[in-house]
PDB file of C-alpha atoms in Angstrom:
ATOM      1  CA  LEU Z   1      76.221 -12.463 -65.228  1.00 81.00           C
ATOM      2  CA  LEU Z   2      75.284 -12.402 -61.947  1.00 82.00           C
ATOM      3  CA  ASP Z   3      74.364 -10.503 -59.382  1.00 81.00           C
ATOM      4  CA  GLY Z   4      76.066 -10.440 -55.801  1.00 80.00           C
ATOM      5  CA  LYS Z   5      72.829 -11.391 -53.653  1.00 85.00           C
ATOM      6  CA  ILE Z   6      72.731 -14.700 -51.358  1.00 87.00           C
ATOM      7  CA  GLY Z   7      70.729 -17.735 -53.241  1.00 89.00           C
ATOM      8  CA  ARG Z   8      71.052 -16.319 -57.046  1.00 87.00           C
ATOM      9  CA  SER Z   9      73.453 -19.508 -57.152  1.00 88.00           C
ATOM     10  CA  ALA Z  10      71.128 -22.255 -55.942  1.00 91.00           C
ATOM     11  CA  GLU Z  11      68.390 -20.425 -58.225  1.00 91.00           C
ATOM     12  CA  LEU Z  12      70.704 -20.539 -61.135  1.00 91.00           C
ATOM     13  CA  PHE Z  13      71.729 -24.268 -59.879  1.00 92.00           C
ATOM     14  CA  ASP Z  14      68.377 -25.449 -59.069  1.00 94.00           C
ATOM     15  CA  LEU Z  15      66.632 -23.950 -62.185  1.00 92.00           C
ATOM     16  CA  LEU Z  16      69.229 -25.628 -64.938  1.00 93.00           C
ATOM     17  CA  GLU Z  17      68.523 -28.684 -62.861  1.00 93.00           C
ATOM     18  CA  GLY Z  18      64.623 -28.363 -62.847  1.00 93.00           C
ATOM     19  CA  ALA Z  19      64.836 -28.311 -66.642  1.00 93.00           C
ATOM     20  CA  GLY Z  20      66.743 -31.233 -67.235  1.00 93.00           C
ATOM     21  CA  ILE Z  21      70.337 -28.840 -67.625  1.00 92.00           C
ATOM     22  CA  ASP Z  22      73.057 -31.552 -67.357  1.00 89.00           C
ATOM     23  CA  VAL Z  23      75.777 -29.534 -65.712  1.00 89.00           C
ATOM     24  CA  LYS Z  24      79.332 -31.041 -66.591  1.00 86.00           C
ATOM     25  CA  ALA Z  25      81.302 -28.539 -64.472  1.00 88.00           C
ATOM     26  CA  SER Z  26      80.814 -24.588 -63.356  1.00 89.00           C
ATOM     27  CA  CYS Z  27      82.283 -22.299 -61.491  1.00 87.00           C
ATOM     28  CA  LEU Z  28      82.203 -19.048 -60.524  1.00 86.00           C
ATOM     29  CA  PHE Z  29      84.106 -15.627 -59.494  1.00 86.00           C
ATOM     30  CA  PRO Z  30      83.683 -11.711 -58.846  1.00 85.00           C
ATOM     31  CA  ARG Z  31      82.845  -9.091 -61.620  1.00 80.00           C
ATOM     32  CA  LEU Z  32      82.303  -5.282 -61.334  1.00 79.00           C
ATOM     33  CA  GLY Z  33      80.238  -6.207 -57.987  1.00 75.00           C
ATOM     34  CA  GLY Z  34      78.248  -9.360 -59.784  1.00 80.00           C
ATOM     35  CA  ARG Z  35      79.231 -12.900 -60.812  1.00 84.00           C
ATOM     36  CA  VAL Z  36      80.146 -14.890 -63.446  1.00 84.00           C
ATOM     37  CA  ALA Z  37      79.009 -18.052 -63.594  1.00 87.00           C
ATOM     38  CA  HIS Z  38      80.970 -20.229 -66.065  1.00 88.00           C
ATOM     39  CA  ILE Z  39      78.529 -23.354 -66.754  1.00 89.00           C
ATOM     40  CA  ALA Z  40      79.706 -26.727 -68.713  1.00 89.00           C
ATOM     41  CA  VAL Z  41      77.222 -28.345 -70.643  1.00 89.00           C
ATOM     42  CA  ASP Z  42      76.792 -30.741 -73.616  1.00 88.00           C
ATOM     43  CA  ARG Z  43      76.823 -28.706 -77.119  1.00 87.00           C
ATOM     44  CA  GLU Z  44      73.391 -30.078 -77.834  1.00 90.00           C
ATOM     45  CA  GLN Z  45      71.918 -28.345 -74.594  1.00 91.00           C
ATOM     46  CA  TYR Z  46      73.381 -25.325 -75.236  1.00 88.00           C
ATOM     47  CA  ASP Z  47      70.033 -23.255 -76.821  1.00 89.00           C
ATOM     48  CA  ALA Z  48      67.677 -24.478 -74.315  1.00 91.00           C
ATOM     49  CA  VAL Z  49      70.318 -23.484 -71.361  1.00 90.00           C
ATOM     50  CA  GLU Z  50      70.212 -20.359 -73.518  1.00 90.00           C
ATOM     51  CA  ASP Z  51      66.569 -20.080 -74.192  1.00 90.00           C
ATOM     52  CA  LEU Z  52      65.777 -20.741 -70.196  1.00 90.00           C
ATOM     53  CA  LEU Z  53      68.423 -17.946 -68.862  1.00 89.00           C
ATOM     54  CA  THR Z  54      67.687 -15.197 -70.844  1.00 88.00           C
ATOM     55  CA  GLU Z  55      63.684 -15.687 -69.848  1.00 87.00           C
ATOM     56  CA  ARG Z  56      64.328 -16.313 -65.844  1.00 85.00           C
ATOM     57  CA  MET Z  57      67.449 -15.206 -64.907  1.00 81.00           C
ATOM     58  CA  GLY Z  58      68.200 -12.050 -67.809  1.00 75.00           C
ATOM     59  CA  GLY Z  59      70.404 -13.616 -70.295  1.00 76.00           C
ATOM     60  CA  VAL Z  60      73.699 -15.078 -71.067  1.00 85.00           C
ATOM     61  CA  ALA Z  61      76.685 -12.567 -71.108  1.00 82.00           C
ATOM     62  CA  ASP Z  62      78.553 -15.067 -74.278  1.00 82.00           C
ATOM     63  CA  GLN Z  63      79.394 -19.361 -75.579  1.00 84.00           C
ATOM     64  CA  ARG Z  64      82.531 -21.162 -75.817  1.00 84.00           C
ATOM     65  CA  PRO Z  65      83.693 -23.965 -76.875  1.00 86.00           C
ATOM     66  CA  CYS Z  66      85.437 -25.248 -74.489  1.00 90.00           C
ATOM     67  CA  ILE Z  67      87.500 -28.845 -74.274  1.00 92.00           C
ATOM     68  CA  VAL Z  68      87.281 -31.660 -71.246  1.00 90.00           C
ATOM     69  CA  VAL Z  69      90.389 -33.187 -70.200  1.00 94.00           C
ATOM     70  CA  PRO Z  70      89.711 -36.615 -68.538  1.00 93.00           C
ATOM     71  CA  PRO Z  71      90.926 -36.644 -64.645  1.00 92.00           C
ATOM     72  CA  ASP Z  72      93.390 -39.441 -65.586  1.00 93.00           C
ATOM     73  CA  TYR Z  73      94.841 -37.237 -68.582  1.00 94.00           C
ATOM     74  CA  PRO Z  74      99.011 -37.593 -68.475  1.00 94.00           C
ATOM     75  CA  GLY Z  75     101.051 -35.590 -66.520  1.00 92.00           C
ATOM     76  CA  GLY Z  76      97.781 -33.486 -65.240  1.00 90.00           C
ATOM     77  CA  MET Z  77      97.407 -29.914 -65.394  1.00 90.00           C
ATOM     78  CA  GLY Z  78     101.123 -29.801 -65.717  1.00 93.00           C
ATOM     79  CA  ALA Z  79     101.419 -30.785 -68.588  1.00 95.00           C
ATOM     80  CA  VAL Z  80      98.270 -29.937 -70.075  1.00 96.00           C
ATOM     81  CA  ALA Z  81      99.257 -26.341 -69.801  1.00 95.00           C
ATOM     82  CA  ARG Z  82     102.999 -27.141 -70.859  1.00 96.00           C
ATOM     83  CA  LYS Z  83     101.607 -28.926 -74.308  1.00 97.00           C
ATOM     84  CA  ILE Z  84      98.911 -25.619 -74.369  1.00 97.00           C
ATOM     85  CA  ALA Z  85     102.050 -23.786 -74.275  1.00 96.00           C
ATOM     86  CA  GLU Z  86     104.401 -25.213 -76.373  1.00 97.00           C
ATOM     87  CA  ALA Z  87     101.806 -25.096 -79.237  1.00 97.00           C
ATOM     88  CA  GLN Z  88     101.708 -21.309 -78.722  1.00 97.00           C
ATOM     89  CA  ILE Z  89      97.865 -21.751 -78.290  1.00 97.00           C
ATOM     90  CA  VAL Z  90      96.266 -19.411 -74.880  1.00 96.00           C
ATOM     91  CA  MET Z  91      94.227 -20.886 -72.657  1.00 94.00           C
ATOM     92  CA  SER Z  92      91.955 -18.696 -71.495  1.00 90.00           C
ATOM     93  CA  VAL Z  93      89.565 -20.275 -69.254  1.00 88.00           C
ATOM     94  CA  SER Z  94      90.149 -23.103 -66.076  1.00 90.00           C
ATOM     95  CA  TYR Z  95      89.288 -24.958 -64.095  1.00 89.00           C
ATOM     96  CA  TYR Z  96      87.754 -28.479 -62.628  1.00 89.00           C
ATOM     97  CA  GLY Z  97      85.002 -30.027 -62.823  1.00 85.00           C
ATOM     98  CA  GLU Z  98      82.811 -32.438 -59.946  1.00 81.00           C
ATOM     99  CA  ASN Z  99      84.922 -35.279 -61.239  1.00 86.00           C
ATOM    100  CA  GLY Z 100      88.267 -33.967 -61.163  1.00 89.00           C
ATOM    101  CA  GLU Z 101      87.849 -33.275 -65.258  1.00 90.00           C
ATOM    102  CA  LEU Z 102      89.990 -30.722 -66.535  1.00 92.00           C
ATOM    103  CA  VAL Z 103      87.417 -27.751 -67.802  1.00 92.00           C
ATOM    104  CA  LEU Z 104      89.588 -25.861 -70.834  1.00 93.00           C
ATOM    105  CA  ALA Z 105      88.509 -22.742 -73.227  1.00 92.00           C
ATOM    106  CA  THR Z 106      91.282 -22.663 -76.156  1.00 94.00           C
ATOM    107  CA  SER Z 107      91.849 -19.539 -78.794  1.00 94.00           C
ATOM    108  CA  ASP Z 108      92.088 -22.628 -81.017  1.00 95.00           C
ATOM    109  CA  GLY Z 109      90.139 -25.811 -80.095  1.00 93.00           C
ATOM    110  CA  GLU Z 110      90.869 -28.248 -82.470  1.00 94.00           C
ATOM    111  CA  LYS Z 111      94.525 -27.098 -82.157  1.00 96.00           C
ATOM    112  CA  THR Z 112      93.837 -28.553 -77.953  1.00 96.00           C
ATOM    113  CA  ARG Z 113      92.507 -31.167 -78.416  1.00 96.00           C
ATOM    114  CA  LEU Z 114      95.453 -32.186 -81.534  1.00 96.00           C
ATOM    115  CA  VAL Z 115      98.283 -31.312 -78.974  1.00 96.00           C
ATOM    116  CA  LEU Z 116      96.325 -32.974 -75.547  1.00 97.00           C
ATOM    117  CA  GLY Z 117      95.404 -36.306 -78.178  1.00 94.00           C
ATOM    118  CA  LEU Z 118      91.765 -36.006 -77.453  1.00 92.00           C
TER     119      LEU Z 118
END
């Protein structure tokens, strides 16, 4: 969770980059007078991210496993959304990474991977 201060997002990404954290994808959106930063990193780097952000920026609100769908997925986002809906799975987070990959969080990650063939 970030406040609305100008430059805070730059501070966040500079901090992560300086610590050697490879941010796979991210998005920012407003929330309750501040902002939420959703940052996708490899599972192996999560503890380092949490420690760093707790020490330097006040903490991490939560963590959730995400699924990264390749940018060349047949049918794109429409096909992904339809397959997830048809499988009765709730998609709670979706956004694109810097290389066109789709980042998703769903109510059932294993089933999502299965229905998407990932």
